[in-house]
Short mmCIF file of C-alpha atoms in Angstrom, two decimals:
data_model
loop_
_atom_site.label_atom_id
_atom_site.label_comp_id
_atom_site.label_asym_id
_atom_site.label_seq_id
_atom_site.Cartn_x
_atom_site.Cartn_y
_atom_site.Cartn_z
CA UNK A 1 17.36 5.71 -14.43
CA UNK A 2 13.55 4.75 -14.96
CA UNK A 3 10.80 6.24 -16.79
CA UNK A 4 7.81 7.97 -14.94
CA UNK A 5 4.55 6.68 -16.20
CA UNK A 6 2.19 9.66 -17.00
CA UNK A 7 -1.54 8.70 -17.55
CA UNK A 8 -1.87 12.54 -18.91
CA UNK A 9 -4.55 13.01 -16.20
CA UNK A 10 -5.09 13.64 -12.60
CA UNK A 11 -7.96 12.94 -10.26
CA UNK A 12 -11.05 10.98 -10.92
CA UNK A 13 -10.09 10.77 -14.32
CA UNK A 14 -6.52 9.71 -14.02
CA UNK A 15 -7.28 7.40 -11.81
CA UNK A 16 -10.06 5.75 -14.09
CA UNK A 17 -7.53 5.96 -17.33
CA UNK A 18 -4.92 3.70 -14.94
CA UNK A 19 -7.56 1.23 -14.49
CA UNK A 20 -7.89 1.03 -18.54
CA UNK A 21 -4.35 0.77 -19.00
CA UNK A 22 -2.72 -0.70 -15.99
CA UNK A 23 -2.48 -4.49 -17.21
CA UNK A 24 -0.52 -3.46 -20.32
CA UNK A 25 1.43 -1.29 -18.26
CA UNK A 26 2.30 -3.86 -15.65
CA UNK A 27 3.66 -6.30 -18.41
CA UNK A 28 6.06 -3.08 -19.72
CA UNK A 29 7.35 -2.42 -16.77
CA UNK A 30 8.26 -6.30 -16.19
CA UNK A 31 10.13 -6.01 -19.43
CA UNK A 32 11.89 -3.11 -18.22
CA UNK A 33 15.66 -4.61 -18.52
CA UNK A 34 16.47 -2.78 -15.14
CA UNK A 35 13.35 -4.50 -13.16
CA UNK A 36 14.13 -7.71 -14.84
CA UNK A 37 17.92 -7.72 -13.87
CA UNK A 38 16.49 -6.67 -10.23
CA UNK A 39 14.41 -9.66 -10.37
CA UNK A 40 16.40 -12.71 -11.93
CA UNK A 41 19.27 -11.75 -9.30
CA UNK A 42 16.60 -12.49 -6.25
CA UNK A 43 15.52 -15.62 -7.84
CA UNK A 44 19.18 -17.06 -8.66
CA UNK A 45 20.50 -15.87 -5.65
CA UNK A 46 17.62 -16.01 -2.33
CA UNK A 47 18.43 -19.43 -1.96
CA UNK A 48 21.60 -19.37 -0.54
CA UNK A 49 20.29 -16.88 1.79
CA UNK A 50 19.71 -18.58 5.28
CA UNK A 51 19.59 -15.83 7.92
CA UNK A 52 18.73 -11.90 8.13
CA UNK A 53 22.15 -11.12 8.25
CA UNK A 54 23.25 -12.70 5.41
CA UNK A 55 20.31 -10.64 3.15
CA UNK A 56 21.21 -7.54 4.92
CA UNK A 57 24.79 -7.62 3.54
CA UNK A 58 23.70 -8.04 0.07
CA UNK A 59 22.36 -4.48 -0.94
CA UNK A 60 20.63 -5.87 -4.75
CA UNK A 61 18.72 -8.74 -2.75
CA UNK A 62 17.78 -6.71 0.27
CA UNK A 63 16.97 -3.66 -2.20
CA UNK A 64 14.18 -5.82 -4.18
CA UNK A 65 12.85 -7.46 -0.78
CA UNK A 66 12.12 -4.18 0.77
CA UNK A 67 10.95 -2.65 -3.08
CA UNK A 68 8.40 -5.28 -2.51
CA UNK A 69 6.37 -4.69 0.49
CA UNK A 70 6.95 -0.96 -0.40
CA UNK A 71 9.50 -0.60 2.67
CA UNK A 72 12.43 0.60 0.22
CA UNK A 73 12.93 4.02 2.59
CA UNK A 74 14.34 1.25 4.73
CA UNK A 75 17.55 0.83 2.57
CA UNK A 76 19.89 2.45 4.89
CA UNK A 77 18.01 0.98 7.89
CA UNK A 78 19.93 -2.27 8.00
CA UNK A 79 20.43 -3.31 11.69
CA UNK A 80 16.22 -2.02 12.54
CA UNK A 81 15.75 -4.71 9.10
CA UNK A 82 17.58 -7.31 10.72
CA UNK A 83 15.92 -6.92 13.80
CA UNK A 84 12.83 -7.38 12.08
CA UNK A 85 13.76 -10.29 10.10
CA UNK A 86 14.70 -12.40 13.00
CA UNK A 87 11.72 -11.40 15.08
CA UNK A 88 9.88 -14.20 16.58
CA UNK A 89 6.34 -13.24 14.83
CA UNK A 90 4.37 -15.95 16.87
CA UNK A 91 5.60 -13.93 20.00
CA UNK A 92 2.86 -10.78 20.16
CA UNK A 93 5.50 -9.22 22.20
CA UNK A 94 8.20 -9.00 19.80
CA UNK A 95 9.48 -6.19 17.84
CA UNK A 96 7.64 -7.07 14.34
CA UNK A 97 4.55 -7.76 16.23
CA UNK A 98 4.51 -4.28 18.30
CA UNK A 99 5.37 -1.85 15.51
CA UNK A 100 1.90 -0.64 14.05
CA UNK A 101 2.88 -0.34 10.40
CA UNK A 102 2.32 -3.75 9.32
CA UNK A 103 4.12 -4.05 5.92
CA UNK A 104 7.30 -5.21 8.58
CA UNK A 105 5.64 -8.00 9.54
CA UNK A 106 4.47 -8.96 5.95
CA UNK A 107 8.09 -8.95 5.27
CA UNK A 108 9.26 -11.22 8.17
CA UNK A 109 6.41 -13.79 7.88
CA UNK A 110 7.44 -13.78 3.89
CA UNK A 111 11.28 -14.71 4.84
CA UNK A 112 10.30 -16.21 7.85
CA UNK A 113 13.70 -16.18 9.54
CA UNK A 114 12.46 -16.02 12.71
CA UNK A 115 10.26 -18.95 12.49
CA UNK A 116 12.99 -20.68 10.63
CA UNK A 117 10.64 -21.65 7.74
CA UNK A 118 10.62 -19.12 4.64
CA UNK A 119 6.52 -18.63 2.68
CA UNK A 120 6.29 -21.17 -0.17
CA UNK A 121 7.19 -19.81 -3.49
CA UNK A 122 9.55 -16.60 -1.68
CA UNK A 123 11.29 -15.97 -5.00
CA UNK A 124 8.35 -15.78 -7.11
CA UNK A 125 6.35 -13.77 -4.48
CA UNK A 126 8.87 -11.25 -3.58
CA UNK A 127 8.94 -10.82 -7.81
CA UNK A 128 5.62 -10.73 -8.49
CA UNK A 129 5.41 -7.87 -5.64
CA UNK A 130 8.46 -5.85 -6.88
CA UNK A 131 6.86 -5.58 -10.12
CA UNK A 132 3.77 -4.44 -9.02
CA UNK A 133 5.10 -1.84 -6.80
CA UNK A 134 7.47 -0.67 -9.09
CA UNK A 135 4.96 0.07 -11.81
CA UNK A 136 2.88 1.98 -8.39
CA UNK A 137 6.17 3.59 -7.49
CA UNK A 138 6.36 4.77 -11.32
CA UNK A 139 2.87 5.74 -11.41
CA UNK A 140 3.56 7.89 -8.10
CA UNK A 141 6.71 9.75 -9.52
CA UNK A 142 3.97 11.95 -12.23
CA UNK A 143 1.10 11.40 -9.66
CA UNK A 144 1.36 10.40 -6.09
CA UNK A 145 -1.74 10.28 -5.17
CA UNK A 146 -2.96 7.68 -7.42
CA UNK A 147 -0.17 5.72 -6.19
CA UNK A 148 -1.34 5.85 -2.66
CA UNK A 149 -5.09 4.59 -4.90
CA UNK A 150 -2.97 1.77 -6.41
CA UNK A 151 -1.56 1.38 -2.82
CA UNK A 152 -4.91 1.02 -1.34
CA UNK A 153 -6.83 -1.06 -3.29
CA UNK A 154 -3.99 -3.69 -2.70
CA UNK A 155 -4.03 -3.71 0.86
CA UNK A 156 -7.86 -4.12 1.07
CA UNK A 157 -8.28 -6.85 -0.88
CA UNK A 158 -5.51 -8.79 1.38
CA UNK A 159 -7.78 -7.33 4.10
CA UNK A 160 -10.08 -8.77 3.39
CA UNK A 161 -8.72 -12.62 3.54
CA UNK A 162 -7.19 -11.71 6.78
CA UNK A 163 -8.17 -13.55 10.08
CA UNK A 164 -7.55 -10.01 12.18
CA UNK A 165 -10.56 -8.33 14.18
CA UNK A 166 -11.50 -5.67 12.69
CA UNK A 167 -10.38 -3.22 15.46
CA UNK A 168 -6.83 -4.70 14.78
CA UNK A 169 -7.42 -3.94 10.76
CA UNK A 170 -8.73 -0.50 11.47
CA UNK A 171 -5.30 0.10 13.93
CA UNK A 172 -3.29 -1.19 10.88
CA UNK A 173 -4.48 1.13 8.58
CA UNK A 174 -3.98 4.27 11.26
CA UNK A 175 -0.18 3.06 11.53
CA UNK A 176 -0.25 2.86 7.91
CA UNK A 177 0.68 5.89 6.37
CA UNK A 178 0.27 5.23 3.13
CA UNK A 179 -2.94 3.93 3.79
CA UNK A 180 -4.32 6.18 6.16
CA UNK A 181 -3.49 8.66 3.57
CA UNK A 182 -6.28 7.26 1.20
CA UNK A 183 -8.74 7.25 4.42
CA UNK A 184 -8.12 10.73 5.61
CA UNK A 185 -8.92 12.05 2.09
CA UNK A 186 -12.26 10.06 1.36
CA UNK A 187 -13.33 11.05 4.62
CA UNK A 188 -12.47 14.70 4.64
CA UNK A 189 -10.09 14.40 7.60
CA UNK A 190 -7.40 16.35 8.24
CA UNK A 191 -3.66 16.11 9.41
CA UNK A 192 -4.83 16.59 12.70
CA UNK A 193 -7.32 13.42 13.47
CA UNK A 194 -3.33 11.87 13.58
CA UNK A 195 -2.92 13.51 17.25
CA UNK A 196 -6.05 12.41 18.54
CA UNK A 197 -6.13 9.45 21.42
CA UNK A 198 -5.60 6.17 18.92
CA UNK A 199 -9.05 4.76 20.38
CA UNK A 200 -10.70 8.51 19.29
CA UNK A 201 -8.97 7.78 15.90
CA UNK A 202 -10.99 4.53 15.45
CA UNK A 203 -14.24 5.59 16.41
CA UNK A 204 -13.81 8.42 14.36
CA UNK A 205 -12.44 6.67 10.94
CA UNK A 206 -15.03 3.77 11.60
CA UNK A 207 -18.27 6.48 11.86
CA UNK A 208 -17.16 7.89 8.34
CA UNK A 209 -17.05 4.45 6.83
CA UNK A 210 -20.15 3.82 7.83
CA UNK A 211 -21.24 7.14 6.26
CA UNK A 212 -19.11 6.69 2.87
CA UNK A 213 -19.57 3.26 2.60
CA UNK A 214 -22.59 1.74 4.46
CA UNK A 215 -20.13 -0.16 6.50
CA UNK A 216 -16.78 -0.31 8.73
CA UNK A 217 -16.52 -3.79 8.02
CA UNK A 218 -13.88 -5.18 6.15
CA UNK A 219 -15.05 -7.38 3.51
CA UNK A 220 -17.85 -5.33 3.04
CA UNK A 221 -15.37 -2.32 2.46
CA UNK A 222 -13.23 -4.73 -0.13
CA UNK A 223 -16.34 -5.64 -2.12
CA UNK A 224 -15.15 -3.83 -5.47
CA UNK A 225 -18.34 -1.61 -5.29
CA UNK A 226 -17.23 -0.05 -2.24
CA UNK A 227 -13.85 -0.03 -2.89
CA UNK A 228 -13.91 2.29 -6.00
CA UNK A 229 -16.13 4.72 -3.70
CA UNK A 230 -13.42 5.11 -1.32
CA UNK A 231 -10.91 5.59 -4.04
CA UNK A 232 -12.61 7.54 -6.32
CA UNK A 233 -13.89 9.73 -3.44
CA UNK A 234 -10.31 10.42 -2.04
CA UNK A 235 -9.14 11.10 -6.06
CA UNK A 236 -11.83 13.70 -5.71
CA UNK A 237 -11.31 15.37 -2.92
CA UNK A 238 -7.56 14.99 -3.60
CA UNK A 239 -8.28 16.92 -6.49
CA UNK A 240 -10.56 19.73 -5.08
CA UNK A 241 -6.79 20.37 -2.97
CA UNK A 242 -4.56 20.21 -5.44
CA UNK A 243 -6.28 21.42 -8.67
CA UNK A 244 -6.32 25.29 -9.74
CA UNK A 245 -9.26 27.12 -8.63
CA UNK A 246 -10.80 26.78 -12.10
CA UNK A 247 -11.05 23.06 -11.86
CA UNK A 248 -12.21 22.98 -8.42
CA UNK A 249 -16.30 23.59 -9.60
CA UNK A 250 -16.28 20.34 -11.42
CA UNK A 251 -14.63 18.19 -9.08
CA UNK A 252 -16.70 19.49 -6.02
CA UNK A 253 -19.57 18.87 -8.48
CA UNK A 254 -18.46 15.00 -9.17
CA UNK A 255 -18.11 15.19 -5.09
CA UNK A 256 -21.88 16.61 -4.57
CA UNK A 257 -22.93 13.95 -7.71
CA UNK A 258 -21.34 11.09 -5.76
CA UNK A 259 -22.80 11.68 -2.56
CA UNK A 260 -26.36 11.90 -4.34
CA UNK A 261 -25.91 8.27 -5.59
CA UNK A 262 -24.74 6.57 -2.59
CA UNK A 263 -28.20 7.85 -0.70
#
């Protein structure tokens, strides 16, 4: 059993009081004798792991592989992993390729059975992940919504080193639900924009960067500047939804403050 990590705050503040503390609680969590047993078996153990069928079959490796590209839902989902695992990811047509959430492809080009050729440094990558996600996973289990903050401000900044188009970026996040959680909130969207044509759904989500942000571009939206605007904006709102009425006044009035300093 593991230990929620309360910051004793929600919303804006929360969110700002994880920033403060998150380095120092990073380094308790990889102390954590359960995480550290989780990741010492990966590193003596991934090497004698040659195909997708072989992890599969081994519930503690396959466990911290999926922990660590935040795909641990997939536990149970063992032939659909495999599947992945061995798909061809040069091949635009194949499976890993033409599923929209992306994390499944970070986790075949990171084992690279497939390609036959595993990422440098897998054991000490898939580690470094698990840690960090388990200290967002943590984080989530007292307040989910800054885990889906944590969440995004991760993905951007590996966004933003990305070769993609943009339109392919914006399509990622969409298929992203953790993600496109963060984006709906900043920009005010609701549940709904998700049944709108996909091409509707981009024009849409890239107008309201533009608006929030100045920009639907990328690396202009990873620059650390814009990046806390979206986050703190969807902590915000978040919190205008979730809070008792008697809190609502002061986060609508952070909202109204926000808005005054971006113009």
């Amino acid at each position: 059993m593991t230990i929620p990590i309360s910051v004793g705050a929600t919303g804006l503040l929360g969110w700002k009081i994880v920033q403060r503390t998150e380095a120092r609680q990073i380094e308790t969590v990889a102390r954590d004798p359960v995480v550290q047993r989780s990741t010492a078996y990966f590193r003596d153990n991934i090497d004698r792991v040659t195909k997708a069928e072989e992890l599969v079959k081994d519930y503690r490796l396959l466990s911290t592989a999926l922990s660590a590209f935040g795909l641990e839902g997939d536990i149970a989902n063992k032939a659909f992993i495999q599947k992945v695992l061995e798909s061809d990811i040069s091949d635009k047509s194949s499976l890993v390729n033409r599923l929209a959430d992306k994390r499944y492809l970070r986790l075949a080009e990171a084992f690279g059975y497939g390609a036959d050729k595993p990422a440098a440094n897998l054991a000490e990558t898939v580690s470094t992940n698990f840690v960090q996600r388990e200290f967002e996973r943590r984080i989530g289990e007292s307040d989910e919504n800054l885990r889906l903050a944590l969440n995004a401000r991760r993905d951007l900044q590996e966004f933003a080193g990305r070769e993609s188009s943009e339109r392919t970026l914006w399509f990622e996040v969409i298929g992203n639900q953790p993600l496109r959680k963060v984006f709906q909130g900043a920009f005010g969207f609701s549940e709904s924009y998700g049944r709108l044509p996909v091409d509707r759904q981009l024009e849409e989500y890239t107008k309201a960067a533009k608006r929030l942000l100045g920009s639907s571009d990328f690396k202009e939206m990873a620059k650390p500047e814009n990046m806390e605007r979206l986050v703190q904006t969807f902590m915000v709102r978040s919190q205008l939804v979730d809070a008792p009425v008697a809190n609502r006044y002061s986060a609508a009035l952070t909202l109204l403050q926000g808005g005054r300093d971006g113009n």
